[in-house]
mmCIF file of C-alpha atoms in Angstrom:
data_model
loop_
_atom_site.group_PDB
_atom_site.id
_atom_site.type_symbol
_atom_site.label_atom_id
_atom_site.label_comp_id
_atom_site.label_asym_id
_atom_site.label_seq_id
_atom_site.Cartn_x
_atom_site.Cartn_y
_atom_site.Cartn_z
ATOM 1 C CA MET A 225 34.095 -48.575 12.969
ATOM 2 C CA ARG A 226 31.595 -48.555 10.127
ATOM 3 C CA ARG A 227 28.833 -47.442 12.497
ATOM 4 C CA ILE A 228 30.949 -44.515 13.740
ATOM 5 C CA LEU A 229 31.632 -43.401 10.163
ATOM 6 C CA THR A 230 27.918 -43.638 9.309
ATOM 7 C CA TYR A 231 26.903 -41.537 12.336
ATOM 8 C CA SER A 232 29.709 -39.060 11.708
ATOM 9 C CA GLY A 233 28.647 -38.681 8.072
ATOM 10 C CA PHE A 234 25.036 -38.189 9.105
ATOM 11 C CA VAL A 235 25.968 -35.515 11.680
ATOM 12 C CA LEU A 236 28.289 -33.809 9.187
ATOM 13 C CA MET A 237 25.504 -33.731 6.594
ATOM 14 C CA TRP A 238 23.102 -32.026 9.037
ATOM 15 C CA VAL A 239 25.768 -29.527 10.085
ATOM 16 C CA ILE A 240 26.274 -28.609 6.418
ATOM 17 C CA VAL A 241 22.502 -28.284 5.856
ATOM 18 C CA LEU A 242 22.195 -26.044 8.928
ATOM 19 C CA ALA A 243 25.140 -23.910 7.779
ATOM 20 C CA ILE A 244 23.539 -23.444 4.340
ATOM 21 C CA ILE A 245 20.216 -22.419 5.915
ATOM 22 C CA LEU A 246 21.916 -19.879 8.181
ATOM 23 C CA TRP A 247 23.948 -18.511 5.259
ATOM 24 C CA ALA A 248 20.782 -18.137 3.131
ATOM 25 C CA ASP A 249 18.991 -16.380 6.006
ATOM 26 C CA THR A 250 21.879 -13.941 6.355
ATOM 27 C CA LEU A 251 21.816 -13.202 2.614
ATOM 28 C CA ALA A 252 18.044 -12.640 2.721
ATOM 29 C CA ALA A 253 18.382 -10.280 5.705
ATOM 30 C CA GLU A 254 21.047 -8.277 3.862
ATOM 31 C CA HIS A 255 18.836 -8.135 0.793
ATOM 32 C CA HIS A 256 15.926 -6.808 2.884
ATOM 33 C CA LYS A 257 18.120 -4.090 4.383
ATOM 34 C CA GLN A 258 19.331 -2.900 0.988
ATOM 35 C CA GLU A 259 16.159 -3.258 -1.085
ATOM 36 C CA HIS A 260 13.326 -0.732 -0.962
ATOM 37 C CA VAL A 261 9.662 -1.222 -1.750
ATOM 38 C CA THR A 262 9.053 -0.374 -5.389
ATOM 39 C CA GLY A 263 5.263 -0.561 -5.349
ATOM 40 C CA VAL A 264 2.112 -1.699 -3.602
ATOM 41 C CA ASN A 265 -0.427 -3.961 -5.288
ATOM 42 C CA ILE A 266 -3.858 -4.332 -3.674
ATOM 43 C CA THR A 267 -6.073 -7.208 -4.779
ATOM 44 C CA ILE A 268 -9.645 -7.462 -3.522
ATOM 45 C CA GLU A 269 -11.354 -10.781 -4.192
ATOM 46 C CA LYS A 270 -14.932 -10.663 -5.435
ATOM 47 C CA GLU A 271 -14.782 -6.896 -5.969
ATOM 48 C CA GLY A 272 -17.979 -5.882 -7.736
ATOM 49 C CA ARG A 273 -21.178 -3.940 -7.333
ATOM 50 C CA HIS A 274 -21.756 -5.301 -3.817
ATOM 51 C CA SER A 275 -18.258 -4.473 -2.625
ATOM 52 C CA LEU A 276 -18.094 -2.101 0.333
ATOM 53 C CA ILE A 277 -14.380 -1.345 -0.069
ATOM 54 C CA ASP A 278 -11.934 -0.503 -2.828
ATOM 55 C CA ALA A 279 -8.171 -0.178 -3.223
ATOM 56 C CA GLU A 280 -8.236 3.587 -2.585
ATOM 57 C CA MET A 281 -9.909 3.038 0.787
ATOM 58 C CA ILE A 282 -7.314 0.440 1.770
ATOM 59 C CA THR A 283 -4.513 2.814 0.769
ATOM 60 C CA SER A 284 -6.007 5.646 2.840
ATOM 61 C CA TRP A 285 -6.383 3.395 5.949
ATOM 62 C CA ILE A 286 -2.729 2.401 5.716
ATOM 63 C CA LYS A 287 -1.577 5.994 5.146
ATOM 64 C CA GLU A 288 -3.667 7.271 8.106
ATOM 65 C CA ARG A 289 -1.702 4.968 10.387
ATOM 66 C CA GLN A 290 1.665 5.918 8.788
ATOM 67 C CA LEU A 291 2.164 2.330 7.586
ATOM 68 C CA TYR A 292 2.273 2.914 3.831
ATOM 69 C CA PRO A 293 5.376 0.972 2.742
ATOM 70 C CA GLU A 294 6.325 2.430 -0.659
ATOM 71 C CA GLY A 295 9.882 3.766 -0.615
ATOM 72 C CA LEU A 296 10.780 2.160 2.720
ATOM 73 C CA ALA A 297 13.453 -0.469 3.164
ATOM 74 C CA ILE A 298 11.906 -3.923 3.195
ATOM 75 C CA SER A 299 13.363 -4.574 6.649
ATOM 76 C CA ASP A 300 11.523 -1.507 8.027
ATOM 77 C CA ILE A 301 8.056 -2.695 7.028
ATOM 78 C CA ASP A 302 5.749 -4.006 9.758
ATOM 79 C CA ILE A 303 3.651 -6.473 7.799
ATOM 80 C CA ALA A 304 1.633 -7.578 10.828
ATOM 81 C CA ALA A 305 0.688 -3.965 11.615
ATOM 82 C CA ILE A 306 -0.475 -3.429 8.040
ATOM 83 C CA GLU A 307 -2.617 -6.574 8.218
ATOM 84 C CA ARG A 308 -4.104 -5.464 11.561
ATOM 85 C CA ALA A 309 -4.894 -1.991 10.184
ATOM 86 C CA ILE A 310 -6.780 -3.533 7.275
ATOM 87 C CA VAL A 311 -8.629 -6.236 9.233
ATOM 88 C CA GLU A 312 -9.749 -3.649 11.819
ATOM 89 C CA HIS A 313 -12.237 -2.463 9.241
ATOM 90 C CA SER A 314 -15.531 -4.305 9.583
ATOM 91 C CA ALA A 315 -15.980 -4.744 5.814
ATOM 92 C CA VAL A 316 -12.808 -6.884 5.618
ATOM 93 C CA ALA A 317 -13.015 -10.577 6.487
ATOM 94 C CA GLU A 318 -9.343 -11.466 5.878
ATOM 95 C CA ALA A 319 -6.151 -9.778 4.734
ATOM 96 C CA MET A 320 -2.779 -11.163 3.740
ATOM 97 C CA VAL A 321 0.248 -8.915 3.243
ATOM 98 C CA TYR A 322 3.614 -10.048 1.939
ATOM 99 C CA VAL A 323 6.663 -8.716 0.125
ATOM 100 C CA THR A 324 7.822 -10.251 -3.132
ATOM 101 C CA TYR A 325 11.508 -10.786 -3.760
ATOM 102 C CA GLY A 326 11.323 -8.036 -6.388
ATOM 103 C CA GLY A 327 10.366 -5.471 -3.729
ATOM 104 C CA LYS A 328 6.621 -5.150 -4.219
ATOM 105 C CA VAL A 329 4.198 -5.298 -1.314
ATOM 106 C CA GLU A 330 1.232 -7.479 -2.182
ATOM 107 C CA ILE A 331 -1.992 -6.993 -0.227
ATOM 108 C CA GLU A 332 -4.699 -9.585 -0.781
ATOM 109 C CA ILE A 333 -8.093 -8.933 0.783
ATOM 110 C CA ILE A 334 -11.211 -11.024 1.187
ATOM 111 C CA PRO A 335 -14.093 -8.608 1.854
ATOM 112 C CA ARG A 336 -17.358 -9.352 3.581
ATOM 113 C CA GLU A 337 -20.202 -9.628 1.101
ATOM 114 C CA PRO A 338 -23.228 -7.490 2.073
ATOM 115 C CA ILE A 339 -26.642 -9.084 1.562
ATOM 116 C CA GLY A 340 -28.849 -6.335 3.003
ATOM 117 C CA ARG A 341 -28.904 -2.876 4.517
ATOM 118 C CA LEU A 342 -30.700 -2.061 7.781
ATOM 119 C CA ARG A 343 -32.282 1.399 7.560
ATOM 120 C CA ILE A 344 -34.386 1.793 10.645
ATOM 121 C CA ALA A 345 -34.770 4.926 12.805
ATOM 122 C CA GLY A 346 -31.174 5.615 13.930
ATOM 123 C CA TYR A 347 -29.757 2.455 12.338
ATOM 124 C CA ASP A 348 -27.800 2.433 9.108
ATOM 125 C CA SER A 349 -25.833 -0.788 8.759
ATOM 126 C CA TYR A 350 -25.141 -3.579 6.332
ATOM 127 C CA ILE A 351 -25.415 -7.238 7.192
ATOM 128 C CA SER A 352 -22.961 -9.562 5.469
ATOM 129 C CA ASP A 353 -23.449 -13.092 4.224
ATOM 130 C CA ASP A 354 -21.693 -14.426 7.343
ATOM 131 C CA GLY A 355 -23.946 -12.439 9.726
ATOM 132 C CA TYR A 356 -21.526 -9.601 10.438
ATOM 133 C CA ILE A 357 -22.965 -6.129 11.068
ATOM 134 C CA ILE A 358 -21.040 -3.380 9.234
ATOM 135 C CA ARG A 359 -21.756 0.296 9.912
ATOM 136 C CA ALA A 360 -22.661 2.057 6.666
ATOM 137 C CA THR A 361 -20.615 5.123 7.599
ATOM 138 C CA GLU A 362 -17.388 3.086 7.357
ATOM 139 C CA CYS A 363 -17.735 2.108 3.714
ATOM 140 C CA ARG A 364 -19.131 2.981 0.338
ATOM 141 C CA ALA A 365 -22.692 2.198 -0.727
ATOM 142 C CA ALA A 366 -23.626 -1.211 -2.076
ATOM 143 C CA ALA A 367 -26.613 -2.129 -4.230
ATOM 144 C CA VAL A 368 -28.375 -4.539 -1.872
ATOM 145 C CA PRO A 369 -31.959 -4.833 -0.596
ATOM 146 C CA VAL A 370 -32.865 -2.297 2.097
ATOM 147 C CA ILE A 371 -34.601 -3.550 5.231
ATOM 148 C CA THR A 372 -36.899 -1.056 6.923
ATOM 149 C CA GLY A 373 -39.834 -1.261 9.306
ATOM 150 C CA ARG A 374 -41.041 -0.572 12.803
ATOM 151 C CA TYR A 375 -38.845 -2.762 14.918
ATOM 152 C CA LYS A 376 -35.692 -2.350 16.932
ATOM 153 C CA PRO A 377 -32.744 -4.733 16.428
ATOM 154 C CA LEU A 378 -31.178 -6.453 19.440
ATOM 155 C CA PHE A 379 -28.005 -4.373 19.093
ATOM 156 C CA ASP A 380 -27.391 -0.628 19.350
ATOM 157 C CA ALA A 381 -26.995 1.587 16.279
ATOM 158 C CA SER A 382 -23.185 1.806 16.542
ATOM 159 C CA TYR A 383 -22.656 -1.961 16.964
ATOM 160 C CA ARG A 384 -20.370 -3.806 14.594
ATOM 161 C CA GLY A 385 -19.702 -7.490 14.886
ATOM 162 C CA TYR A 386 -21.541 -10.771 14.471
ATOM 163 C CA ALA A 387 -25.284 -10.478 14.911
ATOM 164 C CA GLU A 388 -25.520 -13.861 16.608
ATOM 165 C CA GLU A 389 -23.345 -12.596 19.472
ATOM 166 C CA ARG A 390 -26.145 -10.179 20.432
ATOM 167 C CA VAL A 391 -29.015 -12.642 20.172
#
């Protein structure tokens, strides 16, 4: 009899825990339907003189794709689409987007750090510290050494991606 009571108590405890989790999820879903985004905060790590992107550029990329979240209901925001729109840019290594409970959308970005600029007949690209080729037309100028000369890289002038993939 004692064993049955122990098992019954254990099962009852887990049923209560599951009910509380489902209730909290329902409350959170209702909150997301009623609350609207009150602001967007963009944080770029290591933003400085070598940075190829800024917060205004990020905002314009999101607005171009009609994903800018300010004023929308939290439940209507496609966070994954916003992250994809940001990471599509070759100057961005990583992006994390989330909504705070207060209704702000936080966008945290880790940019690629340029270490040099390739300026060879027809080529105008940056190379990042991780070996990624970034077209210069996609970003703002950075104060890095310029590489020139009479040679042709192993990739075409419009290539963007890791240099080692073309070697």
